[in-house]
Tab-separated table of C-alpha atoms (C1' of nucleotides) in Angstrom:
chain	number	residue	atom	x	y	z
A	1	MET	CA	-20.355	9.629	28.812
A	2	SER	CA	-19.629	13.093	27.446
A	3	GLY	CA	-21.580	14.235	24.450
A	4	ARG	CA	-18.613	15.764	22.683
A	5	PHE	CA	-18.808	15.491	18.950
A	6	VAL	CA	-16.191	16.541	16.459
A	7	THR	CA	-16.171	17.299	12.763
A	8	ILE	CA	-14.534	15.096	10.189
A	9	GLY	CA	-11.413	17.272	10.096
A	10	GLU	CA	-10.954	16.996	13.830
A	11	ALA	CA	-11.612	13.265	13.671
A	12	ALA	CA	-8.949	12.989	10.990
A	13	GLY	CA	-6.462	14.927	13.111
A	14	ALA	CA	-7.278	12.864	16.184
A	15	THR	CA	-6.974	9.469	14.530
A	16	GLY	CA	-4.497	9.824	11.700
A	17	VAL	CA	-7.078	8.750	9.130
A	18	SER	CA	-7.573	11.374	6.434
A	19	ALA	CA	-11.005	12.929	5.978
A	20	LYS	CA	-11.039	11.485	2.476
A	21	MET	CA	-10.526	7.994	3.807
A	22	ILE	CA	-13.093	8.433	6.577
A	23	ARG	CA	-15.710	9.258	3.933
A	24	TYR	CA	-14.504	6.371	1.808
A	25	TYR	CA	-14.795	3.910	4.700
A	26	GLU	CA	-18.334	5.121	5.284
A	27	GLU	CA	-19.229	4.916	1.608
A	28	THR	CA	-17.952	1.365	1.275
A	29	GLY	CA	-19.671	0.222	4.441
A	30	LEU	CA	-16.539	-0.497	6.453
A	31	LEU	CA	-17.855	1.970	9.020
A	32	GLY	CA	-21.475	2.822	9.714
A	33	ARG	CA	-23.179	5.939	8.477
A	34	ALA	CA	-21.927	8.894	10.519
A	35	GLU	CA	-24.343	11.148	12.361
A	36	ARG	CA	-25.026	14.463	10.691
A	37	THR	CA	-25.774	17.975	11.855
A	38	ALA	CA	-28.857	19.738	10.499
A	39	SER	CA	-26.690	21.206	7.764
A	40	GLY	CA	-25.265	17.862	6.706
A	41	TYR	CA	-21.877	17.935	8.410
A	42	ARG	CA	-20.668	14.587	9.698
A	43	VAL	CA	-20.099	14.423	13.456
A	44	TYR	CA	-18.064	11.861	15.345
A	45	SER	CA	-18.326	10.634	18.929
A	46	GLU	CA	-15.548	9.227	21.085
A	47	ALA	CA	-16.740	5.729	20.141
A	48	ASP	CA	-16.436	6.633	16.470
A	49	LEU	CA	-12.896	7.890	17.029
A	50	HIS	CA	-12.136	4.644	18.812
A	51	ALA	CA	-13.273	2.683	15.762
A	52	LEU	CA	-11.260	4.935	13.471
A	53	ARG	CA	-8.131	4.354	15.514
A	54	PHE	CA	-8.818	0.621	15.346
A	55	VAL	CA	-9.007	0.791	11.573
A	56	ARG	CA	-5.879	2.927	11.404
A	57	ARG	CA	-3.905	0.520	13.527
A	58	ALA	CA	-5.070	-2.499	11.521
A	59	ARG	CA	-4.175	-0.698	8.306
A	60	ASP	CA	-0.707	0.042	9.722
A	61	LEU	CA	-0.330	-3.671	10.297
A	62	GLY	CA	-1.024	-4.327	6.635
A	63	PHE	CA	-4.535	-5.706	6.871
A	64	SER	CA	-6.712	-5.187	3.796
A	65	MET	CA	-10.043	-3.435	4.077
A	66	ARG	CA	-11.736	-6.807	3.691
A	67	GLU	CA	-9.733	-8.171	6.611
A	68	ILE	CA	-10.336	-5.035	8.643
A	69	ALA	CA	-14.061	-5.485	8.147
A	70	ASP	CA	-13.701	-9.001	9.550
A	71	LEU	CA	-11.617	-7.731	12.462
A	72	LEU	CA	-14.205	-5.067	13.252
A	73	ALA	CA	-16.908	-7.722	13.241
A	74	LEU	CA	-14.859	-9.827	15.659
A	75	TRP	CA	-14.219	-6.758	17.794
A	76	HIS	CA	-17.917	-6.062	18.091
A	77	ASP	CA	-18.872	-9.682	18.571
A	78	ARG	CA	-18.767	-10.361	22.281
A	79	SER	CA	-19.082	-14.076	21.721
A	80	ARG	CA	-16.068	-14.310	19.442
A	81	THR	CA	-13.319	-16.680	20.445
A	82	SER	CA	-9.740	-15.532	20.763
A	83	ALA	CA	-8.898	-18.540	18.570
A	84	ALA	CA	-10.762	-16.932	15.677
A	85	VAL	CA	-8.845	-13.686	16.051
A	86	LYS	CA	-5.531	-15.468	16.413
A	87	ALA	CA	-6.214	-17.511	13.294
A	88	MET	CA	-6.856	-14.349	11.289
A	89	ALA	CA	-3.710	-12.743	12.614
A	90	LEU	CA	-1.586	-15.779	11.809
A	91	ASP	CA	-3.108	-16.050	8.344
A	92	HIS	CA	-2.101	-12.491	7.772
A	93	VAL	CA	1.381	-13.130	9.106
A	94	ALA	CA	1.714	-16.021	6.661
A	95	ASP	CA	0.661	-13.723	3.862
A	96	LEU	CA	3.192	-11.101	4.935
A	97	ARG	CA	5.922	-13.748	5.095
A	98	ARG	CA	5.041	-14.953	1.624
A	99	ARG	CA	5.276	-11.436	0.225
A	100	ILE	CA	8.535	-10.886	2.100
A	101	GLY	CA	9.902	-14.041	0.509
A	102	GLU	CA	9.008	-12.824	-2.961
A	103	LEU	CA	10.647	-9.438	-2.444
A	104	GLU	CA	13.642	-11.107	-0.831
A	105	ALA	CA	14.106	-13.357	-3.858
A	106	MET	CA	13.987	-10.363	-6.162
A	107	ALA	CA	16.469	-8.430	-4.039
A	108	ARG	CA	18.896	-11.354	-3.851
A	109	THR	CA	18.772	-11.975	-7.586
A	110	LEU	CA	19.462	-8.330	-8.300
A	111	GLU	CA	22.239	-8.176	-5.742
A	112	HIS	CA	23.950	-11.166	-7.319
A	113	LEU	CA	23.691	-9.582	-10.734
A	114	ALA	CA	24.945	-6.246	-9.435
A	115	GLU	CA	27.908	-7.940	-7.790
A	116	ARG	CA	28.980	-9.265	-11.150
A	117	CYS	CA	28.580	-5.866	-12.803
A	118	CYS	CA	31.741	-3.818	-12.555
A	119	GLY	CA	29.795	-0.579	-12.658
A	120	ASP	CA	32.297	1.405	-14.650
A	121	GLU	CA	32.074	3.505	-17.788
A	122	ARG	CA	31.959	0.531	-20.130
A	123	PRO	CA	28.656	-0.667	-21.546
A	124	ASP	CA	28.978	-4.401	-20.799
A	125	CYS	CA	26.572	-5.266	-18.043
A	126	PRO	CA	25.493	-8.657	-16.732
A	127	ILE	CA	22.324	-7.087	-15.370
A	128	LEU	CA	21.049	-6.132	-18.799
A	129	ASP	CA	22.356	-9.419	-20.172
A	130	ASP	CA	20.229	-11.268	-17.679
A	131	LEU	CA	17.137	-9.216	-18.427
A	132	ALA	CA	17.692	-9.696	-22.142
A	133	GLY	CA	18.546	-13.350	-22.105
A	134	GLY	CA	16.862	-14.676	-19.056
A	135	PRO	CA	18.680	-16.501	-16.294
A	136	ARG	CA	18.279	-19.990	-17.643
A	137	GLU	CA	19.858	-19.508	-21.031
A	138	PRO	CA	22.996	-21.529	-21.776
B	1	MET	CA	17.264	-12.963	-40.223
B	2	SER	CA	14.167	-15.099	-40.593
B	3	GLY	CA	10.953	-13.281	-41.362
B	4	ARG	CA	8.845	-15.275	-38.955
B	5	PHE	CA	6.066	-13.218	-37.445
B	6	VAL	CA	3.566	-14.314	-34.858
B	7	THR	CA	0.212	-13.028	-33.657
B	8	ILE	CA	-0.305	-11.409	-30.279
B	9	GLY	CA	-1.624	-14.658	-28.790
B	10	GLU	CA	1.446	-16.564	-29.857
B	11	ALA	CA	3.660	-13.756	-28.599
B	12	ALA	CA	1.864	-13.957	-25.263
B	13	GLY	CA	2.382	-17.706	-25.089
B	14	ALA	CA	6.028	-17.396	-26.042
B	15	THR	CA	6.901	-14.658	-23.554
B	16	GLY	CA	4.579	-15.073	-20.605
B	17	VAL	CA	3.165	-11.583	-21.068
B	18	SER	CA	-0.606	-11.623	-21.566
B	19	ALA	CA	-2.071	-10.249	-24.777
B	20	LYS	CA	-3.859	-7.658	-22.674
B	21	MET	CA	-0.615	-6.429	-21.229
B	22	ILE	CA	1.164	-6.443	-24.587
B	23	ARG	CA	-1.509	-4.087	-25.932
B	24	TYR	CA	-1.288	-1.998	-22.777
B	25	TYR	CA	2.486	-1.678	-23.062
B	26	GLU	CA	2.062	-0.515	-26.624
B	27	GLU	CA	-0.694	1.929	-25.731
B	28	THR	CA	1.326	3.522	-22.951
B	29	GLY	CA	4.435	3.796	-25.073
B	30	LEU	CA	6.556	1.322	-23.126
B	31	LEU	CA	6.937	-0.627	-26.355
B	32	GLY	CA	6.795	0.751	-29.883
B	33	ARG	CA	3.795	0.440	-32.159
B	34	ALA	CA	3.568	-3.154	-33.371
B	35	GLU	CA	3.484	-3.961	-37.075
B	36	ARG	CA	0.052	-4.818	-38.438
B	37	THR	CA	-1.291	-7.109	-41.125
B	38	ALA	CA	-3.559	-5.683	-43.785
B	39	SER	CA	-6.528	-6.626	-41.629
B	40	GLY	CA	-5.176	-4.898	-38.561
B	41	TYR	CA	-3.765	-7.849	-36.617
B	42	ARG	CA	-0.608	-7.082	-34.664
B	43	VAL	CA	2.433	-9.131	-35.691
B	44	TYR	CA	5.593	-9.691	-33.704
B	45	SER	CA	9.125	-10.461	-34.827
B	46	GLU	CA	11.805	-12.333	-32.885
B	47	ALA	CA	13.229	-8.963	-31.828
B	48	ASP	CA	9.818	-7.961	-30.475
B	49	LEU	CA	9.601	-11.201	-28.511
B	50	HIS	CA	13.051	-10.502	-27.146
B	51	ALA	CA	11.893	-7.118	-25.879
B	52	LEU	CA	8.772	-8.677	-24.395
B	53	ARG	CA	10.845	-11.234	-22.520
B	54	PHE	CA	13.030	-8.400	-21.262
B	55	VAL	CA	9.993	-6.592	-19.911
B	56	ARG	CA	8.649	-9.782	-18.374
B	57	ARG	CA	11.887	-10.519	-16.608
B	58	ALA	CA	12.192	-6.956	-15.287
B	59	ARG	CA	8.599	-7.119	-14.078
B	60	ASP	CA	9.368	-10.401	-12.310
B	61	LEU	CA	12.172	-8.596	-10.525
B	62	GLY	CA	9.716	-6.023	-9.236
B	63	PHE	CA	10.614	-3.089	-11.445
B	64	SER	CA	7.823	-0.602	-12.102
B	65	MET	CA	6.814	0.249	-15.643
B	66	ARG	CA	8.571	3.574	-15.255
B	67	GLU	CA	11.769	1.792	-14.275
B	68	ILE	CA	11.344	-0.750	-17.042
B	69	ALA	CA	11.082	2.084	-19.539
B	70	ASP	CA	14.411	3.387	-18.221
B	71	LEU	CA	15.940	-0.087	-18.393
B	72	LEU	CA	14.763	-0.518	-21.972
B	73	ALA	CA	16.323	2.819	-22.858
B	74	LEU	CA	19.623	1.714	-21.295
B	75	TRP	CA	19.355	-1.606	-23.081
B	76	HIS	CA	19.004	0.117	-26.437
B	77	ASP	CA	21.618	2.746	-25.723
B	78	ARG	CA	24.922	1.345	-26.870
B	79	SER	CA	26.824	4.130	-25.153
B	80	ARG	CA	25.309	3.458	-21.723
B	81	THR	CA	27.698	2.788	-18.890
B	82	SER	CA	27.368	-0.301	-16.760
B	83	ALA	CA	27.581	2.089	-13.803
B	84	ALA	CA	24.240	3.612	-14.793
B	85	VAL	CA	22.590	0.211	-14.948
B	86	LYS	CA	24.127	-0.908	-11.691
B	87	ALA	CA	22.948	2.275	-9.968
B	88	MET	CA	19.376	1.629	-11.093
B	89	ALA	CA	19.546	-1.954	-9.927
B	90	LEU	CA	20.920	-1.012	-6.522
B	91	ASP	CA	18.331	1.749	-6.116
B	92	HIS	CA	15.682	-0.837	-6.749
B	93	VAL	CA	17.283	-3.236	-4.291
B	94	ALA	CA	17.209	-0.505	-1.662
B	95	ASP	CA	13.536	0.045	-2.364
B	96	LEU	CA	12.851	-3.680	-2.064
B	97	ARG	CA	14.773	-3.822	1.218
B	98	ARG	CA	12.786	-0.890	2.564
B	99	ARG	CA	9.494	-2.585	1.707
B	100	ILE	CA	10.754	-5.843	3.186
B	101	GLY	CA	11.571	-3.987	6.386
B	102	GLU	CA	8.065	-2.568	6.598
B	103	LEU	CA	6.429	-5.956	6.080
B	104	GLU	CA	8.845	-7.540	8.512
B	105	ALA	CA	7.922	-5.032	11.209
B	106	MET	CA	4.240	-5.763	10.680
B	107	ALA	CA	4.800	-9.493	10.799
B	108	ARG	CA	6.886	-9.286	13.978
B	109	THR	CA	4.344	-7.092	15.747
B	110	LEU	CA	1.545	-9.474	14.877
B	111	GLU	CA	3.572	-12.481	15.877
B	112	HIS	CA	4.268	-10.968	19.275
B	113	LEU	CA	0.595	-10.219	19.756
B	114	ALA	CA	-0.405	-13.688	18.606
B	115	GLU	CA	2.057	-15.265	21.027
B	116	ARG	CA	0.296	-13.559	23.883
B	117	CYS	CA	-3.124	-14.663	22.663
B	118	CYS	CA	-4.079	-18.051	24.052
B	119	GLY	CA	-6.254	-18.790	21.056
B	120	ASP	CA	-8.924	-20.689	22.903
B	121	GLU	CA	-12.691	-20.424	23.055
B	122	ARG	CA	-12.703	-17.396	25.355
B	123	PRO	CA	-13.207	-13.907	23.933
B	124	ASP	CA	-10.270	-12.144	25.644
B	125	CYS	CA	-7.686	-11.359	23.031
B	126	PRO	CA	-4.588	-9.157	23.238
B	127	ILE	CA	-4.632	-8.781	19.460
B	128	LEU	CA	-7.966	-6.988	19.450
B	129	ASP	CA	-6.949	-5.128	22.602
B	130	ASP	CA	-3.934	-3.783	20.777
B	131	LEU	CA	-5.935	-2.783	17.743
B	132	ALA	CA	-8.524	-1.114	19.930
B	133	GLY	CA	-6.189	0.638	22.305
B	134	GLY	CA	-3.045	1.067	20.346
B	135	PRO	CA	0.340	-0.137	21.509
B	136	ARG	CA	1.327	2.978	23.401
B	137	GLU	CA	-1.613	3.233	25.782
B	138	PRO	CA	-0.838	2.839	29.491
C	1	DA	C1'	-21.285	41.588	6.561
C	2	DT	C1'	-17.293	39.701	5.016
C	3	DG	C1'	-13.444	36.541	4.741
C	4	DG	C1'	-11.328	32.422	5.483
C	5	DA	C1'	-11.451	27.910	7.100
C	6	DC	C1'	-14.069	24.314	6.965
C	7	DC	C1'	-17.626	21.120	5.113
C	8	DT	C1'	-20.440	18.690	1.231
C	9	DT	C1'	-20.709	15.862	-3.230
C	10	DC	C1'	-18.817	14.577	-7.565
C	11	DC	C1'	-15.349	13.394	-10.836
C	12	DC	C1'	-10.725	11.968	-12.092
C	13	DA	C1'	-6.040	9.810	-11.486
C	14	DT	C1'	-2.929	6.468	-9.857
C	15	DC	C1'	-0.537	1.195	-11.066
C	16	DA	C1'	-0.764	-3.093	-13.355
C	17	DT	C1'	-3.949	-6.186	-14.375
C	18	DG	C1'	-8.100	-8.698	-15.771
C	19	DG	C1'	-13.104	-9.230	-17.527
C	20	DG	C1'	-16.173	-8.835	-20.961
C	21	DA	C1'	-19.035	-7.038	-24.955
C	22	DA	C1'	-19.523	-6.139	-29.848
C	23	DG	C1'	-17.775	-6.979	-34.002
C	24	DG	C1'	-14.118	-8.399	-37.676
C	25	DT	C1'	-10.813	-12.263	-39.533
C	26	DC	C1'	-9.046	-16.624	-40.499
C	27	DA	C1'	-8.472	-21.585	-41.204
C	28	DA	C1'	-10.367	-26.138	-41.224
C	29	DG	C1'	-13.930	-29.288	-42.212
C	30	DG	C1'	-18.486	-30.487	-44.184
D	1	DC	C1'	-19.088	-22.390	-50.663
D	2	DC	C1'	-20.445	-21.888	-46.054
D	3	DT	C1'	-20.307	-22.691	-41.267
D	4	DT	C1'	-17.951	-23.044	-36.980
D	5	DG	C1'	-14.895	-21.914	-33.624
D	6	DA	C1'	-10.768	-19.803	-32.388
D	7	DC	C1'	-8.652	-15.889	-32.720
D	8	DC	C1'	-8.174	-10.836	-33.334
D	9	DT	C1'	-9.720	-5.730	-32.846
D	10	DT	C1'	-11.401	-1.656	-29.945
D	11	DC	C1'	-13.872	0.107	-26.062
D	12	DC	C1'	-15.477	0.323	-21.416
D	13	DC	C1'	-15.317	-1.071	-16.614
D	14	DA	C1'	-13.310	-2.924	-12.233
D	15	DT	C1'	-9.888	-3.721	-8.804
D	16	DG	C1'	-7.551	-1.279	-3.664
D	17	DA	C1'	-6.402	2.461	-1.186
D	18	DT	C1'	-5.406	6.853	-1.742
D	19	DG	C1'	-5.023	11.677	-3.260
D	20	DG	C1'	-6.286	16.008	-6.054
D	21	DG	C1'	-9.371	19.310	-7.129
D	22	DA	C1'	-13.753	21.822	-8.555
D	23	DA	C1'	-18.176	23.819	-7.369
D	24	DG	C1'	-20.867	25.124	-3.904
D	25	DG	C1'	-22.715	25.386	1.118
D	26	DT	C1'	-21.695	26.445	6.313
D	27	DC	C1'	-19.714	28.335	10.323
D	28	DC	C1'	-17.319	31.553	13.119
D	29	DA	C1'	-14.537	35.501	14.231
D	30	DT	C1'	-13.631	39.940	13.171
DNA sequence: ATGGACCTTCCCATCATGGGAAGGTCAAGG
DNA sequence: CCTTGACCTTCCCATGATGGGAAGGTCCAT
């Protein structure tokens, strides 16, 4: 109800989204055009801060800006189904799990190579040998 | 010993590094300046292909170009110690594990939220509630 | 009125990669 | 010999999300 409005710096401090990113989100259309004072300063209402925190939280959960735009649309759509939201979330989880698997494979490969490397002052190193020769050489 | 030289397209096909990236690696100094024909075409020797495969493999293991430059230097340095290589590899593993941990935390959070979301035709959704209100609201 | 903290827009950089245009080169086939 | 198509060259631009910084305007407290 209150008509309190804050500047972009205060909005940044209150939401954890940098002023730079707030402008960027506006520029790219993720968020609507902010209100302005007569002198051109952006001003933010409590509702705006709410949206910024939403974006921040979604970003922390690894959603892309494209996905966040979709989530915002679902958030604002009163006739959305929870099934739609859940599907998006699970899609994203699958994507995260896929990326985790890739990194995990890299880490395991490197750990195996490192195990076989004595790590002393001599130059012989199975890690470089693998990089040089590839893992499937005879 | 053979003097076989191939064009950039053949080098790309033989190493799995795109022609675009081969030029980019040269431009940024990751790889040395390629030999040229009289008409300006780049030509690659077996040794060049070997280096390209090295870069490809390191890239597949998630090393950054900066790290790959270091690895190439170690590879070419006959007086390197295997300890130095192992240290780089384990540093990179630690970095991978850290990133895995971050993604894992995101995935787990979303999975917990999704579990609590019935995913039916109704609009009520704990996932959006979390995004809107944050996880530490009363 | 002045100074400092803030705001504005605009441009540039990152990292690794791809797209595409404009133009030169090469090999094969007519 | 000439055309055709596949290849090569350089150059510029774009991505996604973010930061840095310059040049200039605004606001508020002293």
